[in-house]
Short mmCIF file of C-alpha atoms and ligand atoms in Angstrom, two decimals:
data_model
loop_
_atom_site.label_atom_id
_atom_site.label_comp_id
_atom_site.label_asym_id
_atom_site.label_seq_id
_atom_site.Cartn_x
_atom_site.Cartn_y
_atom_site.Cartn_z
CA UNK A 1 77.27 107.75 49.93
CA UNK A 2 77.23 110.43 47.21
CA UNK A 3 80.37 112.49 46.59
CA UNK A 4 80.72 115.38 44.16
CA UNK A 5 84.21 116.14 42.89
CA UNK A 6 85.27 119.62 41.76
CA UNK A 7 88.51 120.18 39.84
CA UNK A 8 89.79 123.55 38.57
CA UNK A 9 93.54 123.46 39.23
CA UNK A 10 94.68 124.27 35.68
CA UNK A 11 92.82 124.56 32.36
CA UNK A 12 90.09 121.94 32.83
CA UNK A 13 86.81 122.81 34.57
CA UNK A 14 85.52 119.49 35.89
CA UNK A 15 82.77 118.07 38.08
CA UNK A 16 81.91 114.44 38.80
CA UNK A 17 79.57 112.32 40.90
CA UNK A 18 80.83 109.17 42.62
CA UNK A 19 78.83 106.77 44.73
CA UNK A 20 80.56 104.15 46.86
CA UNK A 21 83.61 103.92 44.57
CA UNK A 22 81.61 103.97 41.35
CA UNK A 23 81.77 106.88 38.90
CA UNK A 24 78.20 107.97 38.04
CA UNK A 25 79.24 110.94 35.90
CA UNK A 26 82.39 112.84 34.96
CA UNK A 27 82.14 116.13 33.07
CA UNK A 28 85.09 118.14 31.77
CA UNK A 29 85.14 121.42 29.90
CA UNK A 30 88.58 122.52 28.74
CA UNK A 31 89.94 125.96 27.90
CA UNK A 32 92.94 124.35 26.16
CA UNK A 33 92.05 125.86 22.75
CA UNK A 34 92.13 129.38 24.24
CA UNK A 35 95.75 128.85 25.33
CA UNK A 36 97.14 127.13 22.23
CA UNK A 37 98.31 130.29 20.46
CA UNK A 38 100.35 131.22 23.59
CA UNK A 39 102.20 127.86 23.73
CA UNK A 40 101.09 127.24 27.33
CA UNK A 41 98.34 127.94 29.87
CA UNK A 42 97.61 131.63 30.57
CA UNK A 43 96.46 131.69 34.24
CA UNK A 44 94.12 134.67 33.90
CA UNK A 45 92.31 133.12 30.94
CA UNK A 46 92.04 129.78 32.76
CA UNK A 47 90.43 131.23 35.91
CA UNK A 48 87.92 133.33 33.95
CA UNK A 49 86.94 130.23 32.00
CA UNK A 50 86.39 128.28 35.24
CA UNK A 51 84.24 131.08 36.62
CA UNK A 52 82.10 131.11 33.48
CA UNK A 53 81.61 127.34 33.11
CA UNK A 54 81.74 125.77 36.58
CA UNK A 55 78.00 125.96 37.22
CA UNK A 56 76.97 124.39 33.93
CA UNK A 57 79.61 121.65 34.19
CA UNK A 58 78.39 120.87 37.73
CA UNK A 59 74.71 120.83 36.65
CA UNK A 60 75.52 118.47 33.78
CA UNK A 61 77.34 116.10 36.16
CA UNK A 62 74.33 116.06 38.50
CA UNK A 63 71.86 115.52 35.63
CA UNK A 64 73.87 112.63 34.17
CA UNK A 65 74.08 110.98 37.61
CA UNK A 66 70.38 111.68 38.09
CA UNK A 67 70.78 113.28 41.53
CA UNK A 68 69.91 116.64 43.08
CA UNK A 69 72.05 118.93 45.24
CA UNK A 70 70.20 117.70 48.34
CA UNK A 71 71.53 114.14 47.77
CA UNK A 72 75.19 115.13 48.15
CA UNK A 73 77.00 113.86 51.27
CA UNK A 74 80.49 115.15 50.46
CA UNK A 75 82.02 117.87 48.27
CA UNK A 76 85.56 116.85 47.40
CA UNK A 77 87.56 119.70 45.88
CA UNK A 78 91.09 120.14 44.56
CA UNK A 79 92.91 122.36 47.03
CA UNK A 80 96.34 122.30 45.33
CA UNK A 81 98.83 122.20 43.76
CA UNK A 82 97.71 124.39 40.88
CA UNK A 83 97.19 127.94 39.64
CA UNK A 84 96.01 130.09 42.58
CA UNK A 85 93.23 131.93 40.75
CA UNK A 86 91.96 128.74 39.14
CA UNK A 87 91.97 126.78 42.41
CA UNK A 88 90.05 129.58 44.13
CA UNK A 89 87.17 129.35 41.65
CA UNK A 90 86.64 125.64 42.41
CA UNK A 91 87.14 126.07 46.15
CA UNK A 92 84.71 129.00 46.39
CA UNK A 93 82.15 127.04 44.39
CA UNK A 94 82.63 123.97 46.63
CA UNK A 95 82.22 126.11 49.78
CA UNK A 96 78.97 127.62 48.52
CA UNK A 97 77.72 124.14 47.60
CA UNK A 98 78.68 122.69 50.98
CA UNK A 99 77.12 125.61 52.85
CA UNK A 100 73.86 125.55 50.93
CA UNK A 101 73.41 121.77 50.75
CA UNK A 102 74.75 120.86 54.19
CA UNK A 103 77.24 118.39 52.66
CA UNK A 104 80.71 117.98 54.22
CA UNK A 105 83.70 119.48 52.38
CA UNK A 106 87.13 117.95 51.90
CA UNK A 107 90.21 119.43 50.20
CA UNK A 108 92.24 117.09 48.01
CA UNK A 109 95.84 117.06 46.76
CA UNK A 110 95.66 117.07 42.95
CA UNK A 111 98.77 114.91 42.49
CA UNK A 112 97.47 112.29 44.92
CA UNK A 113 94.18 112.32 43.01
CA UNK A 114 96.09 111.53 39.78
CA UNK A 115 97.76 108.69 41.64
CA UNK A 116 94.43 107.13 42.62
CA UNK A 117 92.85 107.67 39.17
CA UNK A 118 94.30 104.28 38.19
CA UNK A 119 91.99 102.61 40.68
CA UNK A 120 88.66 103.44 39.02
CA UNK A 121 88.18 99.67 38.50
CA UNK A 122 89.27 98.58 41.98
CA UNK A 123 92.28 98.70 44.28
CA UNK A 124 94.81 96.27 45.66
CA UNK A 125 93.73 95.01 49.08
CA UNK A 126 93.95 97.60 51.89
CA UNK A 127 97.15 96.28 53.41
CA UNK A 128 99.07 95.86 50.14
CA UNK A 129 101.50 98.67 49.38
CA UNK A 130 102.00 99.94 45.84
CA UNK A 131 104.53 101.90 43.85
CA UNK A 132 102.92 104.96 42.31
CA UNK A 133 103.93 107.33 39.58
CA UNK A 134 102.38 110.58 38.36
CA UNK A 135 103.48 111.90 34.96
CA UNK A 136 101.59 115.05 34.03
CA UNK A 137 102.14 118.56 32.72
CA UNK A 138 103.03 119.89 36.14
CA UNK A 139 104.41 116.86 37.99
CA UNK A 140 106.68 113.87 37.62
CA UNK A 141 107.02 111.92 40.85
CA UNK A 142 107.36 108.43 42.25
CA UNK A 143 105.58 107.35 45.41
CA UNK A 144 105.51 104.53 47.88
CA UNK A 145 101.94 104.16 49.12
CA UNK A 146 101.10 101.96 52.06
CA UNK A 147 97.51 103.19 52.24
CA UNK A 148 95.39 106.12 51.12
CA UNK A 149 96.65 108.03 54.18
CA UNK A 150 100.26 107.01 53.88
CA UNK A 151 101.68 108.33 50.60
CA UNK A 152 105.41 109.03 50.56
CA UNK A 153 107.17 110.69 47.62
CA UNK A 154 110.36 108.77 46.81
CA UNK A 155 111.53 110.71 43.76
CA UNK A 156 110.63 113.76 41.73
CA UNK A 157 111.81 115.82 38.80
CA UNK A 158 114.49 118.36 39.55
CA UNK A 159 113.33 120.62 36.70
CA UNK A 160 110.72 119.99 33.97
CA UNK A 161 107.84 117.53 34.30
CA UNK A 162 107.47 114.97 31.49
CA UNK A 163 104.33 116.62 30.06
CA UNK A 164 106.05 120.00 30.29
CA UNK A 165 108.99 118.58 28.30
CA UNK A 166 106.54 117.36 25.61
CA UNK A 167 104.92 120.80 25.56
CA UNK A 168 108.23 122.65 25.32
CA UNK A 169 109.57 120.35 22.59
CA UNK A 170 106.34 120.87 20.62
CA UNK A 171 106.77 124.62 21.01
CA UNK A 172 110.38 124.47 19.76
CA UNK A 173 109.26 122.43 16.75
CA UNK A 174 106.28 124.72 16.08
CA UNK A 175 103.73 121.96 16.67
CA UNK A 176 101.36 123.83 19.04
CA UNK A 177 99.96 123.17 22.52
CA UNK A 178 99.43 120.74 24.20
CA UNK A 179 102.52 119.00 22.93
CA UNK A 180 101.96 115.41 24.11
CA UNK A 181 99.37 114.26 21.57
CA UNK A 182 100.99 115.94 18.56
CA UNK A 183 104.54 114.74 19.40
CA UNK A 184 103.15 111.20 19.87
CA UNK A 185 101.40 111.45 16.49
CA UNK A 186 104.59 112.61 14.71
CA UNK A 187 106.66 109.93 16.47
CA UNK A 188 104.11 107.36 15.24
CA UNK A 189 105.10 108.15 11.62
CA UNK A 190 108.67 106.98 12.30
CA UNK A 191 110.08 103.66 11.09
CA UNK A 192 111.03 102.92 14.70
CA UNK A 193 114.77 103.73 14.51
CA UNK A 194 116.19 105.96 17.23
CA UNK A 195 118.55 107.85 14.87
CA UNK A 196 119.47 110.71 17.22
CA UNK A 197 119.97 109.11 20.63
CA UNK A 198 119.06 112.03 22.90
CA UNK A 199 120.50 111.82 26.46
CA UNK A 200 118.80 109.68 29.15
CA UNK A 201 119.50 111.87 32.20
CA UNK A 202 120.01 110.67 35.78
CA UNK A 203 120.28 106.99 34.96
CA UNK A 204 123.66 106.60 36.67
CA UNK A 205 123.87 104.12 39.52
CA UNK A 206 123.86 106.81 42.25
CA UNK A 207 121.13 108.98 40.77
CA UNK A 208 118.36 107.63 42.99
CA UNK A 209 114.76 108.06 41.93
CA UNK A 210 114.89 111.71 40.84
CA UNK A 211 114.36 112.84 37.24
CA UNK A 212 115.62 115.64 35.02
CA UNK A 213 114.09 116.43 31.63
CA UNK A 214 115.30 119.93 30.83
CA UNK A 215 118.53 118.55 29.26
CA UNK A 216 116.62 116.50 26.66
CA UNK A 217 114.57 119.58 25.76
CA UNK A 218 117.76 121.63 25.26
CA UNK A 219 119.30 118.84 23.18
CA UNK A 220 116.19 118.98 20.94
CA UNK A 221 116.55 122.75 20.65
CA UNK A 222 120.13 122.52 19.38
CA UNK A 223 119.47 119.57 17.09
CA UNK A 224 116.53 121.41 15.47
CA UNK A 225 118.57 124.60 15.12
CA UNK A 226 121.33 122.80 13.22
CA UNK A 227 119.40 120.31 11.04
CA UNK A 228 117.76 120.92 7.60
CA UNK A 229 114.32 120.95 9.29
CA UNK A 230 112.67 118.55 6.86
CA UNK A 231 109.52 116.58 7.67
CA UNK A 232 111.78 113.56 8.23
CA UNK A 233 113.86 115.51 10.78
CA UNK A 234 110.68 116.44 12.61
CA UNK A 235 109.56 112.80 12.76
CA UNK A 236 113.03 111.57 13.82
CA UNK A 237 113.25 114.19 16.59
CA UNK A 238 109.79 113.36 17.95
CA UNK A 239 110.50 109.65 17.91
CA UNK A 240 113.97 109.93 19.48
CA UNK A 241 112.73 112.39 22.12
CA UNK A 242 109.86 110.08 23.05
CA UNK A 243 112.15 107.03 23.21
CA UNK A 244 114.54 108.85 25.56
CA UNK A 245 111.75 110.00 27.88
CA UNK A 246 109.99 106.63 27.98
CA UNK A 247 113.28 104.78 28.61
CA UNK A 248 113.86 106.98 31.67
CA UNK A 249 110.32 106.53 33.00
CA UNK A 250 110.39 102.74 32.67
CA UNK A 251 113.88 102.42 34.12
CA UNK A 252 113.05 104.57 37.18
CA UNK A 253 109.84 102.62 37.74
CA UNK A 254 111.83 99.39 37.64
CA UNK A 255 114.20 100.74 40.27
CA UNK A 256 111.35 102.04 42.44
CA UNK A 257 109.60 98.67 42.37
CA UNK A 258 112.82 96.81 43.17
CA UNK A 259 113.70 99.06 46.09
CA UNK A 260 110.19 98.98 47.58
CA UNK A 261 109.51 95.30 46.91
CA UNK A 262 105.87 96.05 46.03
CA UNK A 263 103.96 93.87 43.59
CA UNK A 264 101.62 96.65 42.41
CA UNK A 265 102.21 99.69 40.21
CA UNK A 266 99.72 102.49 39.69
CA UNK A 267 100.40 105.28 37.23
CA UNK A 268 98.38 108.43 36.51
CA UNK A 269 98.56 111.84 34.83
CA UNK A 270 98.06 113.28 31.37
CA UNK A 271 101.15 111.59 29.88
CA UNK A 272 99.57 108.16 30.57
CA UNK A 273 97.44 108.93 27.48
CA UNK A 274 100.56 108.08 25.51
CA UNK A 275 100.11 104.82 23.56
CA UNK A 276 103.76 103.70 23.48
CA UNK A 277 104.07 104.40 27.24
CA UNK A 278 100.99 102.26 27.94
CA UNK A 279 102.34 99.42 25.78
CA UNK A 280 105.82 99.50 27.32
CA UNK A 281 104.37 99.54 30.83
CA UNK A 282 102.13 96.55 30.12
CA UNK A 283 105.04 94.60 28.64
CA UNK A 284 107.30 95.41 31.60
CA UNK A 285 104.69 94.48 34.22
CA UNK A 286 103.76 91.26 32.42
CA UNK A 287 107.42 90.22 32.23
CA UNK A 288 107.99 90.99 35.92
CA UNK A 289 104.68 89.59 37.21
CA UNK A 290 103.57 92.96 38.59
CA UNK A 291 99.91 94.09 38.81
CA UNK A 292 99.50 97.25 36.77
CA UNK A 293 96.74 99.76 37.55
CA UNK A 294 96.36 102.36 34.81
CA UNK A 295 93.46 104.80 34.27
CA UNK A 296 91.26 104.68 31.18
CA UNK A 297 92.26 107.46 28.82
CA UNK A 298 89.35 109.70 29.96
CA UNK A 299 90.80 109.71 33.50
CA UNK A 300 94.46 110.44 32.57
CA UNK A 301 94.17 114.18 32.05
CA UNK A 302 92.59 116.42 34.68
CA UNK A 303 89.12 115.29 35.76
CA UNK A 304 86.95 115.46 38.86
CA UNK A 305 86.17 111.74 39.14
CA UNK A 306 89.65 111.12 40.55
CA UNK A 307 89.11 113.96 43.06
CA UNK A 308 85.78 112.50 44.19
CA UNK A 309 87.16 108.94 44.42
CA UNK A 310 90.09 109.94 46.59
CA UNK A 311 87.83 112.23 48.67
CA UNK A 312 85.43 109.41 49.38
CA UNK A 313 88.23 107.11 50.52
CA UNK A 314 89.76 109.74 52.79
CA UNK A 315 86.38 110.73 54.20
CA UNK A 316 85.75 107.12 55.19
CA UNK A 317 89.05 107.25 57.09
CA UNK A 318 87.73 110.25 59.03
CA UNK A 319 89.37 113.09 57.09
CA UNK A 320 87.46 116.41 56.98
CA UNK A 321 88.03 120.06 55.98
CA UNK A 322 85.90 123.03 57.00
CA UNK A 323 84.58 126.16 55.30
CA UNK A 324 87.79 128.09 56.04
CA UNK A 325 89.53 125.86 53.45
CA UNK A 326 91.80 127.83 51.13
CA UNK A 327 93.86 127.24 48.00
CA UNK A 328 97.29 125.61 48.51
CA UNK A 329 99.02 126.41 45.19
CA UNK A 330 102.17 124.45 46.14
CA UNK A 331 100.28 121.36 47.30
CA UNK A 332 99.05 120.09 50.63
CA UNK A 333 102.46 119.22 52.06
CA UNK A 334 102.08 121.17 55.29
CA UNK A 335 98.33 120.87 55.57
CA UNK A 336 95.75 118.16 55.98
CA UNK A 337 97.27 116.13 53.19
O1 KG4 B 1 97.38 115.67 34.00
P1 KG4 B 1 97.25 116.80 33.07
O2 KG4 B 1 95.91 117.01 32.39
O3 KG4 B 1 97.55 118.19 33.75
C1 KG4 B 1 98.42 118.39 34.80
O4 KG4 B 1 98.04 118.14 35.99
O5 KG4 B 1 99.56 118.82 34.50
O6 KG4 B 1 98.39 116.61 31.99
C2 KG4 B 1 98.57 117.43 30.88
C3 KG4 B 1 99.89 117.05 30.21
C4 KG4 B 1 100.31 118.01 29.12
O7 KG4 B 1 101.65 118.41 29.36
C5 KG4 B 1 100.21 117.17 27.85
O8 KG4 B 1 101.14 117.51 26.85
C6 KG4 B 1 100.45 115.75 28.37
O9 KG4 B 1 99.78 115.75 29.62
N1 KG4 B 1 99.89 114.74 27.48
C7 KG4 B 1 100.63 113.82 26.82
C8 KG4 B 1 99.73 113.09 26.00
N2 KG4 B 1 98.47 113.59 26.18
C9 KG4 B 1 98.59 114.61 27.11
N3 KG4 B 1 101.95 113.56 26.86
C10 KG4 B 1 102.41 112.56 26.08
N4 KG4 B 1 101.62 111.84 25.24
C11 KG4 B 1 100.28 112.07 25.17
N5 KG4 B 1 99.53 111.37 24.34
ZN1 ZN B 2 96.73 117.16 36.64
#
C-alpha cells in the first residue's frame, strides 16, 4: 500500500511517501526564515508559501520514493488543528490529487500525527496501551492511547504550549524565532547551576495533569527587566527557564504513567528536538523500566511522514474521508477524529 502524506498546518510545507509502515521519502520546505523578523508565524505569509511550494515538495517526495501519481492508494492530509489558510492549501491540493489519481483521501489530526511520529521504528503490540505526550509550538498535551482509534486526552496546557513559551522567552531576550533551538544553545553554555529558580507551575498534589507555562514566561520578563542584562544573565536565564520547563514535563509524565499503569511512553512534537529533554526522558524511562518511543530529530518538527503513517494505520481500520473534506482549524474533536 502506498500512502502520500501532505502537511501544511503551520509554516512547514511537507509531503512524504510511506509504504506499509516504512517511510520512503519525507520532504519539508520551511518558511521559518520569512517569519523570524516578526517573532512568530505570520499566517498570510505561511499560506502563500505553501501555495508556491506544495507542488515541488510533492514532486520531490515522489521522485525520491521512485513512484508516480498513479501508484498512490491513499492521500493522507492534515485537516487540523492549524492556521485555516495554511490548512486549506494542503487540503485543496490533496483533493485535487485524490480526484485525479483515484486514490482515497483521509483527513488527519495534526496533534495525533505528532503522537504517532515516535513510532517510525515500530509500535508496541496492538493491545498494549501507551501514555503519550505532544510538546510542540501549538500544543502541550498528555494522552492515554489504547489503540490508534482510541486516543484520550488526559491533560493539556491551560495557556501557553511549551514551544510557545520557548518562542516568547526568546523574543523577550531578543534571541529571534524560533526560540527553542537558540534558548537550548544558550542554556548549553551554562555551568549547570539553576541560579534563578523560576516557578514550576501546577505541580501541587491536586493539580492533575494540566500544565501552565505563561507564569514562567512572565517571571523571565521581570527578571530580564531588572537584571544587568549581561551575557551571563542571558545564559543563566535560558538555563533556569529550561530546567523549570523540563522539570514540569518529566514530573507530569511520571504522574500520567503512574495513573494509567502503562509500560510505554511515546513523545512527539518540535520540543522533542531538545537534547536535555531527550536525555532526561531516557534516564527516567531506564530507571522506571518503561519503553520509550521517541522520534528521530527529523520527525520532531512538522513533517508529512507522521501524517502518512497515521493515515495508513487508520485507513487499515476502515477510516475514510471524502472530497467534501474541509479544514478544521481547532482540531478534529467533533469530526471523524
Ligand atoms: O511541532 P512543531 O514543528 O510545530 C507545531 O506543531 O507547533 O514545533 C515547533 C516548536 C517551536 O515552538 C520551537 O521553538 C520548538 O518547537 N522547538 C524547540 C526546539 N526545537 C524546536 N523547543 C525546545 N528545544 C528545541 N531544541
Ligand atoms: Zn506540529
